[in-house]
Structure formats: C-alpha cells, structure tokens
Amino acid sequence: MDEDKELLEKMKLRILRSFKWKNDVVSPLAIELGITKEEFEKILMDHLDMSSLESLHSTFESARPRCLSKRLHADLRLCWLCDVMEIVTVDEANRIKMSLVKEIIDGKEYEKVLEDGKKQIVDLLSI
Amino acid sequence: MDEDKELLEKMKLRILRSFKWKNDVVSPLAIELGITKEEFEKILMDHLDMSSLESLHSTFESARPRCLSKRLHADLRLCWLCDVMEIVTVDEANRIKMSLVKEIIDGKEYEKVLEDGKKQIVDLLSI
C-alpha cells in the first residue's frame, strides 16, 4: 500500500474508533448486517472521507433518538395501529416512543424496552 | 348484553373476519402484541365503528406496502446507513426495499426476505 494511503487509513480508523457511537452504533450495525466490526469499519472508510467521518460525529446526538424512535415505530407496529387504523393517536404514540427512547439511551436493552412498549400499547388499547 | 349491542358486535366481527388482511395483518399484529386474536378483535371493535371498519378495508392495499417498506427501512438499519451516514443512496434504498416488499406480498416469509436484503446491502457497500 502507498504510504500516504496507509497513513490516511490509519487516521480514518483513529477517527472511527474514537467515536462515542462506536459501541452504540458501529458494532451493533456490523452484527446486524452479519459482518465483522473490521469489515464494517473498512466499508465506512472506503465510503467516507476524513471530513465526512468527522462530521458524522456531531450528528450522532440528534440522529440516535430519531433512528431509535423510527425503529420503535416499526417494531411496535405503529404504522398499522397509529398511521392506518388510527386507534393509537399520534400524541399517544409519540409519548410512548419518547419515554422508551430515553430508557434505551439511558442504557436499558432494546428488546426489554420494546416488550415494555408493547404492554403499554395493549394497556392503552384495552382501556 | 343489550340485543342491539350484541347484533352490532356480530356485524362488526363479520366485517373484521371477512377482511382479506385478517391473516396478513390482524393475526400477526395480535401475536406481536402478545395477545390472542380474539382480544385484538375486541380492541378493534371497541375502537372502531362499522364505517371505520369498512373503510379500513379499502386502505389495506396501499397501506401494506408502505408499512412493510417502513419496517424494512428500520430493520435494514437504513435510518443509519442511508439517512444519517448516506453511504446507501435514497435511490438504492428504495430500489432494494421495493423489490423486497414485492417478495413479501408474493408470499415469501418476512425474516427470509430481510436476511436477503441485508446481504444485498452488504454487497452494495462492498463494491
């Protein structure tokens, strides 16, 4: 490998591994895509230049709640219950999702929070 | 139970059980929420009047692809890969999701299609 290229890769890897979201995003994403963390790091380095990698850093804080909320919307089947059937209101859905997102960001396991969210939805619908 | 109420419930149940989407939507939703199909039918009958139940019927065809596409977006982690990191383009994401949605609607199992979708994403990112 060309020396400059090698240096660039080292610098990119340093940025990647310094990310706060390495454990929260990069590693889980690699597992979910069925590839190793190293393979996923290579993908990120190949697709993003230094400044993109750096700027991703700052989007983390706002992107994580949004992506978690969308994931919960899908996993709680709110597309059906809220968007289509309208038996859960948008306000109720947002309230539940926001509280669940907070729990996940505070460190609780996604699957446990999801189960709890399903119970909240059923309770709400059974009133 | 009041006779009128009983009749109304019977008619609502008839509408519900005549739905094409009973097997595709109602039953899976009940399972995912951890309740019986009968409990979920009761929830739907309690929350929706006859005309709402009837009108839901017609939204099925358009709602199902949309909800499946959103669910795939979440499960393929496209919120991160496409919306945040932008290493999968919106066009590529839509192309993959549309073809997967078609496979699911044609009867293929969601989990199998999802696995296939993940491989397509990894292949795309590894070029």
PDB file of C-alpha atoms in Angstrom:
ATOM      1  CA  MET A   1       0.000   0.000   0.000  1.00  0.00           C
ATOM      2  CA  ASP A   2       1.075   3.504  -0.849  1.00  0.00           C
ATOM      3  CA  GLU A   3       2.486   5.268   2.260  1.00  0.00           C
ATOM      4  CA  ASP A   4       0.060   8.208   2.037  1.00  0.00           C
ATOM      5  CA  LYS A   5      -2.869   5.880   1.633  1.00  0.00           C
ATOM      6  CA  GLU A   6      -1.739   3.859   4.616  1.00  0.00           C
ATOM      7  CA  LEU A   7      -1.439   6.977   6.730  1.00  0.00           C
ATOM      8  CA  LEU A   8      -4.882   8.186   5.614  1.00  0.00           C
ATOM      9  CA  GLU A   9      -6.406   4.839   6.525  1.00  0.00           C
ATOM     10  CA  LYS A  10      -4.756   4.984   9.947  1.00  0.00           C
ATOM     11  CA  MET A  11      -6.141   8.450  10.541  1.00  0.00           C
ATOM     12  CA  LYS A  12      -9.609   7.425   9.415  1.00  0.00           C
ATOM     13  CA  LEU A  13      -9.520   4.402  11.664  1.00  0.00           C
ATOM     14  CA  ARG A  14      -8.471   6.600  14.559  1.00  0.00           C
ATOM     15  CA  ILE A  15     -11.475   8.870  13.976  1.00  0.00           C
ATOM     16  CA  LEU A  16     -13.809   5.881  13.683  1.00  0.00           C
ATOM     17  CA  ARG A  17     -12.579   4.222  16.848  1.00  0.00           C
ATOM     18  CA  SER A  18     -12.726   7.443  18.825  1.00  0.00           C
ATOM     19  CA  PHE A  19     -16.451   7.712  18.153  1.00  0.00           C
ATOM     20  CA  LYS A  20     -18.671   7.685  21.189  1.00  0.00           C
ATOM     21  CA  TRP A  21     -21.124   5.826  18.979  1.00  0.00           C
ATOM     22  CA  LYS A  22     -18.683   3.022  18.175  1.00  0.00           C
ATOM     23  CA  ASN A  23     -20.305   0.786  20.804  1.00  0.00           C
ATOM     24  CA  ASP A  24     -23.822   2.122  20.323  1.00  0.00           C
ATOM     25  CA  VAL A  25     -23.976   2.190  16.546  1.00  0.00           C
ATOM     26  CA  VAL A  26     -20.990   0.807  14.623  1.00  0.00           C
ATOM     27  CA  SER A  27     -20.622  -2.510  16.450  1.00  0.00           C
ATOM     28  CA  PRO A  28     -24.384  -3.334  16.575  1.00  0.00           C
ATOM     29  CA  LEU A  29     -24.752  -2.401  12.883  1.00  0.00           C
ATOM     30  CA  ALA A  30     -21.920  -4.754  11.916  1.00  0.00           C
ATOM     31  CA  ILE A  31     -23.517  -7.602  13.888  1.00  0.00           C
ATOM     32  CA  GLU A  32     -26.933  -6.938  12.362  1.00  0.00           C
ATOM     33  CA  LEU A  33     -25.509  -6.904   8.837  1.00  0.00           C
ATOM     34  CA  GLY A  34     -23.774 -10.210   9.590  1.00  0.00           C
ATOM     35  CA  ILE A  35     -20.242  -8.888   9.068  1.00  0.00           C
ATOM     36  CA  THR A  36     -17.311  -8.274  11.402  1.00  0.00           C
ATOM     37  CA  LYS A  37     -16.662  -4.903  13.007  1.00  0.00           C
ATOM     38  CA  GLU A  38     -13.445  -4.689  10.967  1.00  0.00           C
ATOM     39  CA  GLU A  39     -15.330  -5.300   7.699  1.00  0.00           C
ATOM     40  CA  PHE A  40     -17.818  -2.593   8.579  1.00  0.00           C
ATOM     41  CA  GLU A  41     -15.021  -0.182   9.508  1.00  0.00           C
ATOM     42  CA  LYS A  42     -13.469  -0.861   6.097  1.00  0.00           C
ATOM     43  CA  ILE A  43     -16.824  -0.087   4.414  1.00  0.00           C
ATOM     44  CA  LEU A  44     -17.099   3.192   6.304  1.00  0.00           C
ATOM     45  CA  MET A  45     -13.511   4.167   5.481  1.00  0.00           C
ATOM     46  CA  ASP A  46     -13.989   3.322   1.804  1.00  0.00           C
ATOM     47  CA  HIS A  47     -17.206   5.340   1.517  1.00  0.00           C
ATOM     48  CA  LEU A  48     -16.454   8.353   3.662  1.00  0.00           C
ATOM     49  CA  ASP A  49     -13.609  10.845   3.523  1.00  0.00           C
ATOM     50  CA  MET A  50     -11.986  12.303   6.643  1.00  0.00           C
ATOM     51  CA  SER A  51     -14.273  15.302   6.882  1.00  0.00           C
ATOM     52  CA  SER A  52     -17.426  13.191   6.435  1.00  0.00           C
ATOM     53  CA  LEU A  53     -16.235  10.874   9.166  1.00  0.00           C
ATOM     54  CA  GLU A  54     -15.540  13.863  11.408  1.00  0.00           C
ATOM     55  CA  SER A  55     -18.898  15.476  10.694  1.00  0.00           C
ATOM     56  CA  LEU A  56     -20.813  12.275  11.368  1.00  0.00           C
ATOM     57  CA  HIS A  57     -19.530  12.623  14.881  1.00  0.00           C
ATOM     58  CA  SER A  58     -21.662  15.686  15.527  1.00  0.00           C
ATOM     59  CA  THR A  59     -24.834  14.245  14.029  1.00  0.00           C
ATOM     60  CA  PHE A  60     -24.795  11.341  16.455  1.00  0.00           C
ATOM     61  CA  GLU A  61     -26.624  13.010  19.302  1.00  0.00           C
ATOM     62  CA  SER A  62     -29.581  14.056  17.190  1.00  0.00           C
ATOM     63  CA  ALA A  63     -29.640  11.019  14.904  1.00  0.00           C
ATOM     64  CA  ARG A  64     -29.755   8.344  17.581  1.00  0.00           C
ATOM     65  CA  PRO A  65     -33.083   9.337  19.194  1.00  0.00           C
ATOM     66  CA  ARG A  66     -34.612   9.812  15.726  1.00  0.00           C
ATOM     67  CA  CYS A  67     -33.438   6.414  14.436  1.00  0.00           C
ATOM     68  CA  LEU A  68     -34.471   4.688  17.678  1.00  0.00           C
ATOM     69  CA  SER A  69     -37.888   6.320  17.501  1.00  0.00           C
ATOM     70  CA  LYS A  70     -38.393   5.192  13.900  1.00  0.00           C
ATOM     71  CA  ARG A  71     -37.258   1.684  14.795  1.00  0.00           C
ATOM     72  CA  LEU A  72     -39.716   1.580  17.715  1.00  0.00           C
ATOM     73  CA  HIS A  73     -42.475   2.917  15.448  1.00  0.00           C
ATOM     74  CA  ALA A  74     -41.877  -0.043  13.148  1.00  0.00           C
ATOM     75  CA  ASP A  75     -41.382  -2.652  15.894  1.00  0.00           C
ATOM     76  CA  LEU A  76     -44.455  -1.501  17.847  1.00  0.00           C
ATOM     77  CA  ARG A  77     -46.388  -1.783  14.562  1.00  0.00           C
ATOM     78  CA  LEU A  78     -47.464   1.825  14.929  1.00  0.00           C
ATOM     79  CA  CYS A  79     -47.580   2.118  11.155  1.00  0.00           C
ATOM     80  CA  TRP A  80     -50.735  -0.005  11.418  1.00  0.00           C
ATOM     81  CA  LEU A  81     -52.070   0.919  14.852  1.00  0.00           C
ATOM     82  CA  CYS A  82     -51.458   4.661  14.575  1.00  0.00           C
ATOM     83  CA  ASP A  83     -50.964   5.673  10.909  1.00  0.00           C
ATOM     84  CA  VAL A  84     -53.510   3.330   9.296  1.00  0.00           C
ATOM     85  CA  MET A  85     -56.084   2.191  11.887  1.00  0.00           C
ATOM     86  CA  GLU A  86     -55.742   5.371  13.971  1.00  0.00           C
ATOM     87  CA  ILE A  87     -56.641   3.517  17.186  1.00  0.00           C
ATOM     88  CA  VAL A  88     -53.470   4.882  18.810  1.00  0.00           C
ATOM     89  CA  THR A  89     -53.258   8.664  18.428  1.00  0.00           C
ATOM     90  CA  VAL A  90     -50.105  10.373  17.158  1.00  0.00           C
ATOM     91  CA  ASP A  91     -49.716  12.074  20.556  1.00  0.00           C
ATOM     92  CA  GLU A  92     -50.007   8.801  22.466  1.00  0.00           C
ATOM     93  CA  ALA A  93     -47.565   7.125  20.072  1.00  0.00           C
ATOM     94  CA  ASN A  94     -45.045   9.960  20.441  1.00  0.00           C
ATOM     95  CA  ARG A  95     -45.367   9.998  24.229  1.00  0.00           C
ATOM     96  CA  ILE A  96     -44.714   6.248  24.456  1.00  0.00           C
ATOM     97  CA  LYS A  97     -41.853   6.338  21.942  1.00  0.00           C
ATOM     98  CA  MET A  98     -40.139   9.292  23.628  1.00  0.00           C
ATOM     99  CA  SER A  99     -40.168   7.619  27.019  1.00  0.00           C
ATOM    100  CA  LEU A 100     -38.868   4.348  25.534  1.00  0.00           C
ATOM    101  CA  VAL A 101     -36.105   6.122  23.577  1.00  0.00           C
ATOM    102  CA  LYS A 102     -34.980   7.770  26.816  1.00  0.00           C
ATOM    103  CA  GLU A 103     -34.765   4.383  28.554  1.00  0.00           C
ATOM    104  CA  ILE A 104     -32.669   2.926  25.707  1.00  0.00           C
ATOM    105  CA  ILE A 105     -30.322   5.908  25.680  1.00  0.00           C
ATOM    106  CA  ASP A 106     -30.032   5.564  29.468  1.00  0.00           C
ATOM    107  CA  GLY A 107     -28.688   2.059  28.845  1.00  0.00           C
ATOM    108  CA  LYS A 108     -31.657  -0.317  29.014  1.00  0.00           C
ATOM    109  CA  GLU A 109     -31.659  -3.157  26.498  1.00  0.00           C
ATOM    110  CA  TYR A 110     -33.674  -2.504  23.317  1.00  0.00           C
ATOM    111  CA  GLU A 111     -35.592  -5.798  23.395  1.00  0.00           C
ATOM    112  CA  LYS A 112     -36.684  -5.284  27.010  1.00  0.00           C
ATOM    113  CA  VAL A 113     -37.823  -1.747  26.306  1.00  0.00           C
ATOM    114  CA  LEU A 114     -39.712  -2.958  23.228  1.00  0.00           C
ATOM    115  CA  GLU A 115     -41.575  -5.585  25.273  1.00  0.00           C
ATOM    116  CA  ASP A 116     -42.478  -2.932  27.808  1.00  0.00           C
ATOM    117  CA  GLY A 117     -43.685  -0.661  24.997  1.00  0.00           C
ATOM    118  CA  LYS A 118     -45.937  -3.397  23.611  1.00  0.00           C
ATOM    119  CA  LYS A 119     -47.526  -3.792  27.050  1.00  0.00           C
ATOM    120  CA  GLN A 120     -48.099  -0.036  27.235  1.00  0.00           C
ATOM    121  CA  ILE A 121     -49.813  -0.110  23.827  1.00  0.00           C
ATOM    122  CA  VAL A 122     -52.040  -3.053  24.824  1.00  0.00           C
ATOM    123  CA  ASP A 123     -52.933  -1.353  28.143  1.00  0.00           C
ATOM    124  CA  LEU A 124     -53.772   1.836  26.305  1.00  0.00           C
ATOM    125  CA  LEU A 125     -55.962  -0.010  23.800  1.00  0.00           C
ATOM    126  CA  SER A 126     -57.710  -2.031  26.499  1.00  0.00           C
ATOM    127  CA  ILE A 127     -59.000   0.989  28.446  1.00  0.00           C
TER     128      ILE A 127
ATOM    129  CA  MET B   1     -75.739  -7.653  26.799  1.00  0.00           C
ATOM    130  CA  ASP B   2     -78.284  -5.398  25.136  1.00  0.00           C
ATOM    131  CA  GLU B   3     -79.708  -7.063  21.978  1.00  0.00           C
ATOM    132  CA  ASP B   4     -78.806  -4.185  19.674  1.00  0.00           C
ATOM    133  CA  LYS B   5     -75.306  -4.095  21.055  1.00  0.00           C
ATOM    134  CA  GLU B   6     -74.954  -7.830  20.552  1.00  0.00           C
ATOM    135  CA  LEU B   7     -76.122  -7.557  16.946  1.00  0.00           C
ATOM    136  CA  LEU B   8     -73.753  -4.659  16.289  1.00  0.00           C
ATOM    137  CA  GLU B   9     -70.854  -6.655  17.704  1.00  0.00           C
ATOM    138  CA  LYS B  10     -71.784  -9.611  15.482  1.00  0.00           C
ATOM    139  CA  MET B  11     -71.865  -7.392  12.420  1.00  0.00           C
ATOM    140  CA  LYS B  12     -68.545  -5.802  13.315  1.00  0.00           C
ATOM    141  CA  LEU B  13     -66.999  -9.219  13.831  1.00  0.00           C
ATOM    142  CA  ARG B  14     -68.324 -10.319  10.449  1.00  0.00           C
ATOM    143  CA  ILE B  15     -66.657  -7.332   8.778  1.00  0.00           C
ATOM    144  CA  LEU B  16     -63.417  -7.978  10.633  1.00  0.00           C
ATOM    145  CA  ARG B  17     -63.296 -11.656   9.765  1.00  0.00           C
ATOM    146  CA  SER B  18     -64.137 -11.047   6.114  1.00  0.00           C
ATOM    147  CA  PHE B  19     -61.047  -8.920   5.748  1.00  0.00           C
ATOM    148  CA  LYS B  20     -58.500 -10.116   3.246  1.00  0.00           C
ATOM    149  CA  TRP B  21     -55.923  -8.721   5.668  1.00  0.00           C
ATOM    150  CA  LYS B  22     -57.098 -10.855   8.600  1.00  0.00           C
ATOM    151  CA  ASN B  23     -54.286 -13.346   8.003  1.00  0.00           C
ATOM    152  CA  ASP B  24     -51.778 -10.784   6.775  1.00  0.00           C
ATOM    153  CA  VAL B  25     -52.317  -8.059   9.356  1.00  0.00           C
ATOM    154  CA  VAL B  26     -54.756  -8.783  12.204  1.00  0.00           C
ATOM    155  CA  SER B  27     -53.399 -12.176  13.269  1.00  0.00           C
ATOM    156  CA  PRO B  28     -49.694 -11.238  13.090  1.00  0.00           C
ATOM    157  CA  LEU B  29     -50.387  -7.973  14.965  1.00  0.00           C
ATOM    158  CA  ALA B  30     -52.124  -9.869  17.772  1.00  0.00           C
ATOM    159  CA  ILE B  31     -49.193 -12.282  18.071  1.00  0.00           C
ATOM    160  CA  GLU B  32     -46.676  -9.442  18.065  1.00  0.00           C
ATOM    161  CA  LEU B  33     -48.562  -7.580  20.782  1.00  0.00           C
ATOM    162  CA  GLY B  34     -48.649 -10.782  22.844  1.00  0.00           C
ATOM    163  CA  ILE B  35     -52.444 -11.063  22.931  1.00  0.00           C
ATOM    164  CA  THR B  36     -54.916 -13.504  21.377  1.00  0.00           C
ATOM    165  CA  LYS B  37     -56.582 -12.851  18.032  1.00  0.00           C
ATOM    166  CA  GLU B  38     -59.913 -12.587  19.888  1.00  0.00           C
ATOM    167  CA  GLU B  39     -58.545  -9.956  22.271  1.00  0.00           C
ATOM    168  CA  PHE B  40     -57.266  -7.938  19.345  1.00  0.00           C
ATOM    169  CA  GLU B  41     -60.595  -8.264  17.516  1.00  0.00           C
ATOM    170  CA  LYS B  42     -62.295  -6.925  20.650  1.00  0.00           C
ATOM    171  CA  ILE B  43     -59.901  -3.950  20.733  1.00  0.00           C
ATOM    172  CA  LEU B  44     -60.657  -3.170  17.083  1.00  0.00           C
ATOM    173  CA  MET B  45     -64.415  -3.472  17.612  1.00  0.00           C
ATOM    174  CA  ASP B  46     -64.272  -1.255  20.712  1.00  0.00           C
ATOM    175  CA  HIS B  47     -62.269   1.466  18.969  1.00  0.00           C
ATOM    176  CA  LEU B  48     -63.795   1.489  15.502  1.00  0.00           C
ATOM    177  CA  ASP B  49     -67.374   1.915  14.382  1.00  0.00           C
ATOM    178  CA  MET B  50     -68.849  -0.026  11.467  1.00  0.00           C
ATOM    179  CA  SER B  51     -67.999   2.538   8.821  1.00  0.00           C
ATOM    180  CA  SER B  52     -64.404   2.866  10.056  1.00  0.00           C
ATOM    181  CA  LEU B  53     -64.041  -0.906   9.941  1.00  0.00           C
ATOM    182  CA  GLU B  54     -65.474  -0.945   6.422  1.00  0.00           C
ATOM    183  CA  SER B  55     -63.257   1.884   5.229  1.00  0.00           C
ATOM    184  CA  LEU B  56     -60.123   0.262   6.641  1.00  0.00           C
ATOM    185  CA  HIS B  57     -60.771  -2.471   4.145  1.00  0.00           C
ATOM    186  CA  SER B  58     -60.032  -0.224   1.195  1.00  0.00           C
ATOM    187  CA  THR B  59     -56.849   1.240   2.666  1.00  0.00           C
ATOM    188  CA  PHE B  60     -55.287  -2.183   3.007  1.00  0.00           C
ATOM    189  CA  GLU B  61     -53.836  -2.423  -0.483  1.00  0.00           C
ATOM    190  CA  SER B  62     -51.985   0.865  -0.254  1.00  0.00           C
ATOM    191  CA  ALA B  63     -51.091   0.642   3.449  1.00  0.00           C
ATOM    192  CA  ARG B  64     -49.438  -2.755   3.410  1.00  0.00           C
ATOM    193  CA  PRO B  65     -46.576  -1.917   1.004  1.00  0.00           C
ATOM    194  CA  ARG B  66     -45.993   1.365   2.841  1.00  0.00           C
ATOM    195  CA  CYS B  67     -45.880  -0.259   6.292  1.00  0.00           C
ATOM    196  CA  LEU B  68     -43.686  -3.097   5.033  1.00  0.00           C
ATOM    197  CA  SER B  69     -41.325  -0.622   3.420  1.00  0.00           C
ATOM    198  CA  LYS B  70     -41.026   1.384   6.657  1.00  0.00           C
ATOM    199  CA  ARG B  71     -40.460  -1.785   8.647  1.00  0.00           C
ATOM    200  CA  LEU B  72     -37.720  -2.878   6.230  1.00  0.00           C
ATOM    201  CA  HIS B  73     -36.181   0.612   6.414  1.00  0.00           C
ATOM    202  CA  ALA B  74     -35.913   0.169  10.191  1.00  0.00           C
ATOM    203  CA  ASP B  75     -34.825  -3.486  10.130  1.00  0.00           C
ATOM    204  CA  LEU B  76     -32.205  -2.891   7.422  1.00  0.00           C
ATOM    205  CA  ARG B  77     -30.920  -0.011   9.588  1.00  0.00           C
ATOM    206  CA  LEU B  78     -31.348   2.339   6.649  1.00  0.00           C
ATOM    207  CA  CYS B  79     -32.015   5.162   9.079  1.00  0.00           C
ATOM    208  CA  TRP B  80     -28.283   4.973   9.829  1.00  0.00           C
ATOM    209  CA  LEU B  81     -26.859   3.713   6.543  1.00  0.00           C
ATOM    210  CA  CYS B  82     -28.985   5.906   4.279  1.00  0.00           C
ATOM    211  CA  ASP B  83     -30.469   8.837   6.236  1.00  0.00           C
ATOM    212  CA  VAL B  84     -27.520   9.568   8.541  1.00  0.00           C
ATOM    213  CA  MET B  85     -24.303   8.135   7.062  1.00  0.00           C
ATOM    214  CA  GLU B  86     -25.509   8.478   3.460  1.00  0.00           C
ATOM    215  CA  ILE B  87     -23.384   5.524   2.323  1.00  0.00           C
ATOM    216  CA  VAL B  88     -26.512   3.944   0.789  1.00  0.00           C
ATOM    217  CA  THR B  89     -28.291   6.404  -1.516  1.00  0.00           C
ATOM    218  CA  VAL B  90     -32.047   7.026  -1.247  1.00  0.00           C
ATOM    219  CA  ASP B  91     -32.495   5.544  -4.748  1.00  0.00           C
ATOM    220  CA  GLU B  92     -30.570   2.387  -3.883  1.00  0.00           C
ATOM    221  CA  ALA B  93     -32.502   2.027  -0.609  1.00  0.00           C
ATOM    222  CA  ASN B  94     -35.849   2.447  -2.383  1.00  0.00           C
ATOM    223  CA  ARG B  95     -34.911   0.010  -5.128  1.00  0.00           C
ATOM    224  CA  ILE B  96     -33.934  -2.671  -2.598  1.00  0.00           C
ATOM    225  CA  LYS B  97     -36.997  -2.069  -0.391  1.00  0.00           C
ATOM    226  CA  MET B  98     -39.437  -2.142  -3.309  1.00  0.00           C
ATOM    227  CA  SER B  99     -38.134  -5.464  -4.554  1.00  0.00           C
ATOM    228  CA  LEU B 100     -38.230  -6.947  -1.024  1.00  0.00           C
ATOM    229  CA  VAL B 101     -41.773  -5.657  -0.390  1.00  0.00           C
ATOM    230  CA  LYS B 102     -42.883  -7.345  -3.604  1.00  0.00           C
ATOM    231  CA  GLU B 103     -41.395 -10.656  -2.463  1.00  0.00           C
ATOM    232  CA  ILE B 104     -43.203 -10.437   0.904  1.00  0.00           C
ATOM    233  CA  ILE B 105     -46.523  -9.577  -0.708  1.00  0.00           C
ATOM    234  CA  ASP B 106     -45.979 -12.503  -3.090  1.00  0.00           C
ATOM    235  CA  GLY B 107     -45.871 -14.730  -0.003  1.00  0.00           C
ATOM    236  CA  LYS B 108     -42.217 -15.051   0.983  1.00  0.00           C
ATOM    237  CA  GLU B 109     -41.510 -15.034   4.726  1.00  0.00           C
ATOM    238  CA  TYR B 110     -40.515 -11.639   6.156  1.00  0.00           C
ATOM    239  CA  GLU B 111     -37.453 -12.895   8.034  1.00  0.00           C
ATOM    240  CA  LYS B 112     -36.032 -14.634   4.958  1.00  0.00           C
ATOM    241  CA  VAL B 113     -36.569 -11.561   2.813  1.00  0.00           C
ATOM    242  CA  LEU B 114     -34.913  -9.402   5.481  1.00  0.00           C
ATOM    243  CA  GLU B 115     -31.826 -11.642   5.542  1.00  0.00           C
ATOM    244  CA  ASP B 116     -31.650 -11.415   1.755  1.00  0.00           C
ATOM    245  CA  GLY B 117     -31.984  -7.626   1.986  1.00  0.00           C
ATOM    246  CA  LYS B 118     -29.086  -7.401   4.437  1.00  0.00           C
ATOM    247  CA  LYS B 119     -26.901  -9.361   2.021  1.00  0.00           C
ATOM    248  CA  GLN B 120     -27.875  -7.003  -0.801  1.00  0.00           C
ATOM    249  CA  ILE B 121     -26.891  -4.015   1.349  1.00  0.00           C
ATOM    250  CA  VAL B 122     -23.539  -5.550   2.290  1.00  0.00           C
ATOM    251  CA  ASP B 123     -22.845  -6.460  -1.367  1.00  0.00           C
ATOM    252  CA  LEU B 124     -23.704  -2.935  -2.428  1.00  0.00           C
ATOM    253  CA  LEU B 125     -21.426  -1.436   0.220  1.00  0.00           C
ATOM    254  CA  SER B 126     -18.561  -3.797  -0.583  1.00  0.00           C
ATOM    255  CA  ILE B 127     -18.252  -2.804  -4.253  1.00  0.00           C
TER     256      ILE B 127
END
